Every structure is written in C-alpha cells, then in structure tokens.
mmCIF file of C-alpha atoms in Angstrom:
data_model
loop_
_atom_site.group_PDB
_atom_site.id
_atom_site.type_symbol
_atom_site.label_atom_id
_atom_site.label_comp_id
_atom_site.label_asym_id
_atom_site.label_seq_id
_atom_site.Cartn_x
_atom_site.Cartn_y
_atom_site.Cartn_z
ATOM 1 C CA MET A 1 73.128 107.015 -107.175
ATOM 2 C CA TRP A 2 75.778 105.646 -104.201
ATOM 3 C CA VAL A 3 72.333 104.528 -102.164
ATOM 4 C CA ARG A 4 71.474 102.541 -105.011
ATOM 5 C CA SER A 5 74.814 101.164 -105.619
ATOM 6 C CA THR A 6 75.563 100.140 -102.323
ATOM 7 C CA MET A 7 71.965 98.265 -102.113
ATOM 8 C CA ALA A 8 73.031 96.194 -105.340
ATOM 9 C CA TYR A 9 75.045 93.938 -103.302
ATOM 10 C CA ARG A 10 73.358 93.743 -100.263
ATOM 11 C CA ALA A 11 75.425 90.884 -98.346
ATOM 12 C CA SER A 12 78.345 93.038 -98.618
ATOM 13 C CA PHE A 13 76.159 96.271 -97.662
ATOM 14 C CA ALA A 14 75.471 93.921 -94.509
ATOM 15 C CA MET A 15 78.840 93.097 -93.715
ATOM 16 C CA THR A 16 80.116 96.454 -94.130
ATOM 17 C CA THR A 17 77.193 97.898 -91.618
ATOM 18 C CA PHE A 18 78.029 95.375 -89.274
ATOM 19 C CA GLY A 19 81.820 95.638 -89.308
ATOM 20 C CA ASN A 20 81.472 99.533 -88.769
ATOM 21 C CA PHE A 21 79.032 98.774 -85.961
ATOM 22 C CA ALA A 22 81.793 96.277 -84.530
ATOM 23 C CA ALA A 23 84.287 98.982 -84.892
ATOM 24 C CA ALA A 24 82.863 101.510 -83.039
ATOM 25 C CA PHE A 25 81.771 99.046 -80.461
ATOM 26 C CA LEU A 26 85.195 98.714 -79.742
ATOM 27 C CA ASP A 27 85.385 101.983 -78.355
ATOM 28 C CA PHE A 28 82.680 101.252 -75.576
ATOM 29 C CA VAL A 29 83.984 97.976 -74.835
ATOM 30 C CA ALA A 30 87.685 99.763 -74.063
ATOM 31 C CA ILE A 31 85.164 101.802 -71.467
ATOM 32 C CA MET A 32 83.672 98.677 -69.757
ATOM 33 C CA LEU A 33 86.790 96.941 -69.233
ATOM 34 C CA MET A 34 87.880 100.144 -67.728
ATOM 35 C CA PHE A 35 84.990 99.910 -65.242
ATOM 36 C CA SER A 36 85.964 96.121 -64.338
ATOM 37 C CA ARG A 37 88.993 97.935 -62.451
ATOM 38 C CA VAL A 38 87.256 100.825 -61.117
ATOM 39 C CA ASP A 39 83.918 101.398 -59.934
ATOM 40 C CA ALA A 40 83.939 105.514 -60.839
ATOM 41 C CA LEU A 41 85.377 107.597 -63.816
ATOM 42 C CA GLY A 42 85.375 111.111 -62.705
ATOM 43 C CA GLY A 43 82.632 110.579 -59.797
ATOM 44 C CA TYR A 44 80.523 109.167 -62.615
ATOM 45 C CA PRO A 45 79.581 104.941 -62.401
ATOM 46 C CA LEU A 46 79.153 103.502 -65.861
ATOM 47 C CA PRO A 47 75.636 104.280 -67.089
ATOM 48 C CA GLU A 48 76.222 107.787 -66.844
ATOM 49 C CA VAL A 49 79.717 107.675 -69.220
ATOM 50 C CA ALA A 50 77.203 105.758 -71.349
ATOM 51 C CA PHE A 51 74.861 108.221 -70.890
ATOM 52 C CA LEU A 52 77.581 110.498 -71.961
ATOM 53 C CA TYR A 53 79.002 108.285 -74.638
ATOM 54 C CA GLY A 54 75.979 107.146 -76.242
ATOM 55 C CA LEU A 55 74.869 110.704 -76.521
ATOM 56 C CA SER A 56 78.341 111.674 -78.606
ATOM 57 C CA ALA A 57 78.282 108.382 -80.564
ATOM 58 C CA THR A 58 75.027 109.181 -81.789
ATOM 59 C CA SER A 59 75.564 112.685 -82.580
ATOM 60 C CA PHE A 60 78.356 112.433 -84.233
ATOM 61 C CA GLY A 61 77.200 109.279 -86.356
ATOM 62 C CA LEU A 62 74.083 111.315 -87.794
ATOM 63 C CA ALA A 63 76.573 113.646 -88.382
ATOM 64 C CA ASP A 64 79.374 111.492 -90.243
ATOM 65 C CA LEU A 65 76.464 109.562 -92.331
ATOM 66 C CA LEU A 66 75.509 113.297 -93.486
ATOM 67 C CA ILE A 67 78.630 114.748 -94.094
ATOM 68 C CA GLY A 68 80.901 112.865 -93.477
ATOM 69 C CA SER A 69 82.475 112.767 -97.171
ATOM 70 C CA MET A 70 83.842 116.290 -96.885
ATOM 71 C CA GLU A 71 87.217 114.896 -95.782
ATOM 72 C CA ARG A 72 87.870 114.190 -99.105
ATOM 73 C CA LEU A 73 88.474 117.932 -100.258
ATOM 74 C CA GLY A 74 91.788 117.906 -99.875
ATOM 75 C CA ARG A 75 92.307 115.003 -102.321
ATOM 76 C CA ARG A 76 89.862 116.414 -105.124
ATOM 77 C CA VAL A 77 91.725 120.373 -104.418
ATOM 78 C CA ARG A 78 94.902 118.141 -105.265
ATOM 79 C CA ASP A 79 94.311 116.098 -108.440
ATOM 80 C CA GLY A 80 91.899 118.853 -109.450
ATOM 81 C CA THR A 81 88.650 116.880 -109.254
ATOM 82 C CA LEU A 82 87.131 119.282 -107.438
ATOM 83 C CA ASP A 83 86.935 121.409 -110.713
ATOM 84 C CA THR A 84 84.399 119.058 -112.280
ATOM 85 C CA LEU A 85 81.935 119.956 -108.894
ATOM 86 C CA LEU A 86 82.588 123.675 -109.339
ATOM 87 C CA VAL A 87 80.675 123.595 -113.194
ATOM 88 C CA ARG A 88 77.388 121.231 -112.294
ATOM 89 C CA PRO A 89 74.449 123.155 -111.498
ATOM 90 C CA ALA A 90 74.040 122.316 -108.135
ATOM 91 C CA PRO A 91 76.063 123.680 -104.970
ATOM 92 C CA VAL A 92 79.457 122.178 -104.032
ATOM 93 C CA LEU A 93 78.845 121.921 -99.970
ATOM 94 C CA ALA A 94 76.076 119.317 -101.212
ATOM 95 C CA GLN A 95 77.926 117.315 -103.900
ATOM 96 C CA LEU A 96 80.713 116.764 -101.276
ATOM 97 C CA ALA A 97 78.717 115.933 -98.872
ATOM 98 C CA ALA A 98 76.716 113.089 -100.960
ATOM 99 C CA ASP A 99 79.919 112.195 -102.796
ATOM 100 C CA ARG A 100 80.399 108.246 -102.345
ATOM 101 C CA PHE A 101 77.934 108.652 -99.697
ATOM 102 C CA ALA A 102 78.649 105.822 -97.421
ATOM 103 C CA LEU A 103 75.153 103.931 -96.172
ATOM 104 C CA ARG A 104 77.033 101.824 -93.702
ATOM 105 C CA ARG A 105 77.754 104.168 -91.459
ATOM 106 C CA LEU A 106 74.529 103.643 -89.808
ATOM 107 C CA GLY A 107 76.426 100.790 -88.030
ATOM 108 C CA ARG A 108 77.684 103.945 -85.669
ATOM 109 C CA VAL A 109 74.603 105.198 -85.205
ATOM 110 C CA THR A 110 72.794 102.147 -84.463
ATOM 111 C CA GLN A 111 75.748 101.526 -82.100
ATOM 112 C CA GLY A 112 75.514 104.998 -80.598
ATOM 113 C CA ALA A 113 71.718 105.072 -80.035
ATOM 114 C CA LEU A 114 72.009 101.015 -78.112
ATOM 115 C CA VAL A 115 74.375 102.468 -75.879
ATOM 116 C CA LEU A 116 71.959 105.320 -75.474
ATOM 117 C CA GLY A 117 69.129 103.320 -74.636
ATOM 118 C CA TRP A 118 70.634 101.590 -72.823
ATOM 119 C CA SER A 119 72.373 103.450 -70.512
ATOM 120 C CA LEU A 120 68.681 105.232 -69.990
ATOM 121 C CA THR A 121 67.093 101.973 -68.477
ATOM 122 C CA ARG A 122 70.147 101.839 -65.769
ATOM 123 C CA VAL A 123 70.797 105.887 -64.917
ATOM 124 C CA ASP A 124 68.176 107.373 -62.392
ATOM 125 C CA ILE A 125 66.981 110.396 -63.468
ATOM 126 C CA ASP A 126 64.001 112.458 -62.698
ATOM 127 C CA TRP A 127 62.429 112.623 -66.056
ATOM 128 C CA THR A 128 60.795 116.515 -66.066
ATOM 129 C CA ALA A 129 59.138 117.890 -69.086
ATOM 130 C CA ASP A 130 62.339 120.053 -69.853
ATOM 131 C CA ARG A 131 64.642 117.284 -69.067
ATOM 132 C CA LEU A 132 62.304 115.350 -71.904
ATOM 133 C CA LEU A 133 62.588 118.012 -74.289
ATOM 134 C CA LEU A 134 66.180 118.219 -73.930
ATOM 135 C CA MET A 135 66.975 114.868 -75.083
ATOM 136 C CA PRO A 136 65.711 115.432 -78.948
ATOM 137 C CA LEU A 137 67.896 119.011 -78.459
ATOM 138 C CA MET A 138 70.821 117.789 -77.409
ATOM 139 C CA VAL A 139 71.397 115.086 -80.558
ATOM 140 C CA ALA A 140 69.672 117.304 -83.152
ATOM 141 C CA GLY A 141 72.349 120.275 -81.839
ATOM 142 C CA GLY A 142 75.371 117.754 -81.759
ATOM 143 C CA CYS A 143 74.579 116.602 -85.000
ATOM 144 C CA GLY A 144 74.674 120.191 -86.559
ATOM 145 C CA ILE A 145 77.994 121.065 -83.933
ATOM 146 C CA PHE A 146 79.904 117.845 -85.739
ATOM 147 C CA CYS A 147 78.629 118.946 -89.368
ATOM 148 C CA ALA A 148 79.758 122.458 -88.564
ATOM 149 C CA VAL A 149 83.150 120.833 -87.556
ATOM 150 C CA PHE A 150 83.424 118.924 -90.583
ATOM 151 C CA VAL A 151 82.637 121.816 -92.784
ATOM 152 C CA ALA A 152 85.326 123.743 -90.981
ATOM 153 C CA GLY A 153 88.010 121.790 -91.665
ATOM 154 C CA ALA A 154 86.828 121.433 -94.720
ATOM 155 C CA ALA A 155 87.050 125.085 -95.218
ATOM 156 C CA PHE A 156 90.744 125.042 -93.990
ATOM 157 C CA GLN A 157 92.274 121.918 -96.578
ATOM 158 C CA PHE A 158 91.624 124.881 -99.153
ATOM 159 C CA LEU A 159 94.206 126.067 -97.929
ATOM 160 C CA ALA A 160 96.620 123.246 -96.209
ATOM 161 C CA GLN A 161 95.212 121.002 -98.568
ATOM 162 C CA ASP A 162 96.950 118.113 -96.997
ATOM 163 C CA ALA A 163 94.834 118.116 -93.977
ATOM 164 C CA SER A 164 92.216 115.565 -92.983
ATOM 165 C CA GLU A 165 94.186 114.507 -90.021
ATOM 166 C CA VAL A 166 93.910 117.774 -88.605
ATOM 167 C CA GLN A 167 90.101 117.570 -89.272
ATOM 168 C CA ASN A 168 89.845 114.308 -87.738
ATOM 169 C CA ALA A 169 91.538 115.478 -84.452
ATOM 170 C CA PHE A 170 88.766 117.582 -83.676
ATOM 171 C CA THR A 171 85.769 115.195 -85.466
ATOM 172 C CA TYR A 172 86.868 111.800 -84.451
ATOM 173 C CA GLY A 173 88.970 113.405 -81.786
ATOM 174 C CA GLY A 174 86.576 115.128 -80.567
ATOM 175 C CA THR A 175 83.609 112.663 -80.036
ATOM 176 C CA THR A 176 86.167 110.421 -78.321
ATOM 177 C CA LEU A 177 86.977 113.484 -75.693
ATOM 178 C CA LEU A 178 83.481 113.832 -75.232
ATOM 179 C CA GLN A 179 82.572 110.146 -74.153
ATOM 180 C CA TYR A 180 84.475 110.868 -70.928
ATOM 181 C CA PRO A 181 83.244 112.922 -68.151
ATOM 182 C CA PRO A 182 84.091 116.399 -68.085
ATOM 183 C CA THR A 183 85.367 115.990 -64.346
ATOM 184 C CA VAL A 184 88.111 114.069 -65.215
ATOM 185 C CA PHE A 185 89.880 116.935 -67.495
ATOM 186 C CA ALA A 186 91.717 119.853 -66.704
ATOM 187 C CA LYS A 187 89.451 122.784 -66.354
ATOM 188 C CA GLU A 188 91.699 124.768 -69.139
ATOM 189 C CA LEU A 189 90.112 122.057 -71.328
ATOM 190 C CA VAL A 190 86.569 121.953 -70.062
ATOM 191 C CA ARG A 191 87.088 126.104 -71.064
ATOM 192 C CA GLY A 192 88.527 125.465 -74.438
ATOM 193 C CA VAL A 193 85.776 123.339 -75.694
ATOM 194 C CA THR A 194 83.092 125.289 -74.166
ATOM 195 C CA PHE A 195 84.264 128.796 -74.898
ATOM 196 C CA VAL A 196 86.049 127.969 -78.009
ATOM 197 C CA LEU A 197 85.233 124.912 -80.072
ATOM 198 C CA PRO A 198 82.039 124.711 -78.044
ATOM 199 C CA LEU A 199 82.080 120.642 -78.318
ATOM 200 C CA ALA A 200 80.964 120.540 -74.726
ATOM 201 C CA PHE A 201 77.427 121.559 -76.252
ATOM 202 C CA VAL A 202 76.644 118.520 -77.772
ATOM 203 C CA ASN A 203 76.722 116.596 -74.575
ATOM 204 C CA TRP A 204 78.589 117.940 -71.553
ATOM 205 C CA LEU A 205 76.699 120.908 -70.874
ATOM 206 C CA PRO A 206 73.166 119.326 -71.315
ATOM 207 C CA ALA A 207 73.798 116.087 -69.973
ATOM 208 C CA THR A 208 74.831 117.041 -66.740
ATOM 209 C CA TYR A 209 71.794 119.261 -66.209
ATOM 210 C CA VAL A 210 70.014 116.008 -67.590
ATOM 211 C CA LEU A 211 71.990 113.536 -64.873
ATOM 212 C CA GLY A 212 71.169 116.602 -62.308
ATOM 213 C CA ARG A 213 74.922 117.135 -61.583
ATOM 214 C CA PRO A 214 77.227 119.904 -61.160
ATOM 215 C CA TYR A 215 78.803 121.279 -64.433
ATOM 216 C CA PRO A 216 82.996 121.953 -63.847
ATOM 217 C CA LEU A 217 82.190 125.373 -64.692
ATOM 218 C CA ASP A 218 80.196 127.923 -63.132
ATOM 219 C CA LEU A 219 77.547 128.645 -65.991
ATOM 220 C CA PRO A 220 74.149 129.251 -65.908
ATOM 221 C CA ARG A 221 70.957 126.233 -66.044
ATOM 222 C CA TRP A 222 70.230 127.806 -69.259
ATOM 223 C CA THR A 223 72.698 126.887 -71.621
ATOM 224 C CA ALA A 224 72.090 123.321 -70.916
ATOM 225 C CA PHE A 225 69.156 124.138 -73.712
ATOM 226 C CA ALA A 226 71.642 126.234 -76.070
ATOM 227 C CA SER A 227 72.770 123.524 -77.854
ATOM 228 C CA PRO A 228 70.726 124.210 -81.198
ATOM 229 C CA LEU A 229 71.778 127.855 -80.869
ATOM 230 C CA VAL A 230 74.860 126.595 -80.558
ATOM 231 C CA ALA A 231 74.795 124.612 -83.364
ATOM 232 C CA VAL A 232 72.943 127.520 -85.753
ATOM 233 C CA ALA A 233 76.217 130.281 -84.756
ATOM 234 C CA CYS A 234 78.782 127.204 -85.363
ATOM 235 C CA CYS A 235 77.181 126.611 -88.907
ATOM 236 C CA ALA A 236 77.081 130.337 -89.187
ATOM 237 C CA LEU A 237 80.683 130.375 -88.863
ATOM 238 C CA ALA A 238 81.589 127.434 -91.264
ATOM 239 C CA GLY A 239 79.378 128.320 -93.863
ATOM 240 C CA LEU A 240 81.743 131.927 -93.874
ATOM 241 C CA ALA A 241 84.774 129.864 -93.888
ATOM 242 C CA TRP A 242 83.512 127.066 -96.723
ATOM 243 C CA ARG A 243 82.903 130.762 -98.641
ATOM 244 C CA ALA A 244 86.303 131.966 -98.504
ATOM 245 C CA GLY A 245 87.822 129.147 -98.818
ATOM 246 C CA LEU A 246 85.904 128.105 -102.024
ATOM 247 C CA ARG A 247 86.967 132.067 -103.387
ATOM 248 C CA SER A 248 90.164 131.306 -102.781
ATOM 249 C CA TYR A 249 90.337 127.977 -104.596
ATOM 250 C CA ARG A 250 92.622 128.587 -107.661
ATOM 251 C CA SER A 251 92.736 124.933 -109.482
ATOM 252 C CA THR A 252 95.812 122.679 -110.138
ATOM 253 C CA GLY A 253 96.606 124.539 -112.978
ATOM 254 C CA SER A 254 96.589 121.660 -115.284
#
C-alpha cells in the first residue's frame, strides 16, 4: 500500500530519493575532504576507507529500507495506536516494519553501493575464491546485524517509550563508526563493538581479511567468515527481547 501511494507521485518520489542519496553522499564528501589534507587515515588510504564506507552504508541502507520504520514504535506506545496492530491477524513486527514503508531509502542503498563499486576499482586485492565468497556474505550478514539492532532498540522503547534517539545512536551512529578504519579507535572501543555489540562483524573483521590487513585484536582468521552466524545469533536475541517487550505492553489505559 505504501509503495503504491509513493509511486502515485513519481516526480515527488524521484526528488525525495535523490535527496536521500545526496544527504547520504555528504558523509562520503566529508571523508574525501579529510583526505585532501592527509594521505592515509589510520594507515588506510582513501580507496580502502571507501571500501569500509561502502560496505557499512550498503548493509545499513538495506536494513533501514526493510525495517527502519521500527523507530516509530515509541510514538505508537505513547499514543496507544499500537493497540490497532495487536488486533490484526498479522505479526506486529511485520506490521511495524511495513508501516510508512519509505521506498526513497533506496537512495542510501544506491549511494553506498556506488561508493563500494568505486572502491573495488581502486583497491589492490588478491581475489581468491574465499574473498569473492566473503563479499555477499558481508552485505547479507551486515544487513542482518543492523536489523537485529533495530528490533532490539524497538523492544527497549516498550520500557522507555521515548527512546528513538537511543536507538539511533546504535544504528545511525554504528554505521558512521564503521565507515572509518578500526585502527583509528582505542582498543577498548574495538573490543566493545567486537564482543559486546558485534558491529565489527558488519565490515571491520571481514573487510580486513579481504584487504589483507591485520585486525587490531588478535583473532583467528575464520572469524572473518562469521558475519552470517553472528547475524543469526543477534536476530535470535533481538527476537527474544522483542517478545519480552511485547508481553510487557499494557496500553495507555485510555
């Protein structure tokens, strides 16, 4: 329904999609301006940073397209409109994901994919079968991890009710963090996003394997291929948090 309503005004759709593309591209412009003053960032030249950026932006863009509407849950809890979703014969999670589905978010996905494609023409990678296999696994696993973060953040809003910005700190903030090399951050932060909130499996760990660079933490090489497994584990935990949050919902009482 939301896609049909969006496509009813094609010129508006084209303009908003381009606006989404341009706004996302400004993030990469900032990185390019940074490299007008330095040759490398944390030992990574511009094409390799663009590789990290493209992977992070594409994975997050897909997750935002599929389930980004979850951030509106807090508003529905506050005004009681979540009750209308509970009485429909469809999963509440699916209804929330489809609520006000914004096809214009394809602009962010396109922008990330273009930067990723450009970086692949510039980086010097010894393409082997395992590295080729790792490319789609990275994007799929990263999308799954970000989807889990969206759902877990939405589950937290059952308690906080006005915590969309807390959720954004881990979704939008997480993708911004991953756009830069892990070598520019303190090891405590790298450990945190590897073992506590495993955002490093979106691109840092697999990308360093593809680029032939060492990861700041001494981890086995097979962890580079663990993104899909980490995504499944994160989605399972997010699902448990979602069910617990939904069971705790008591409506507004009005």
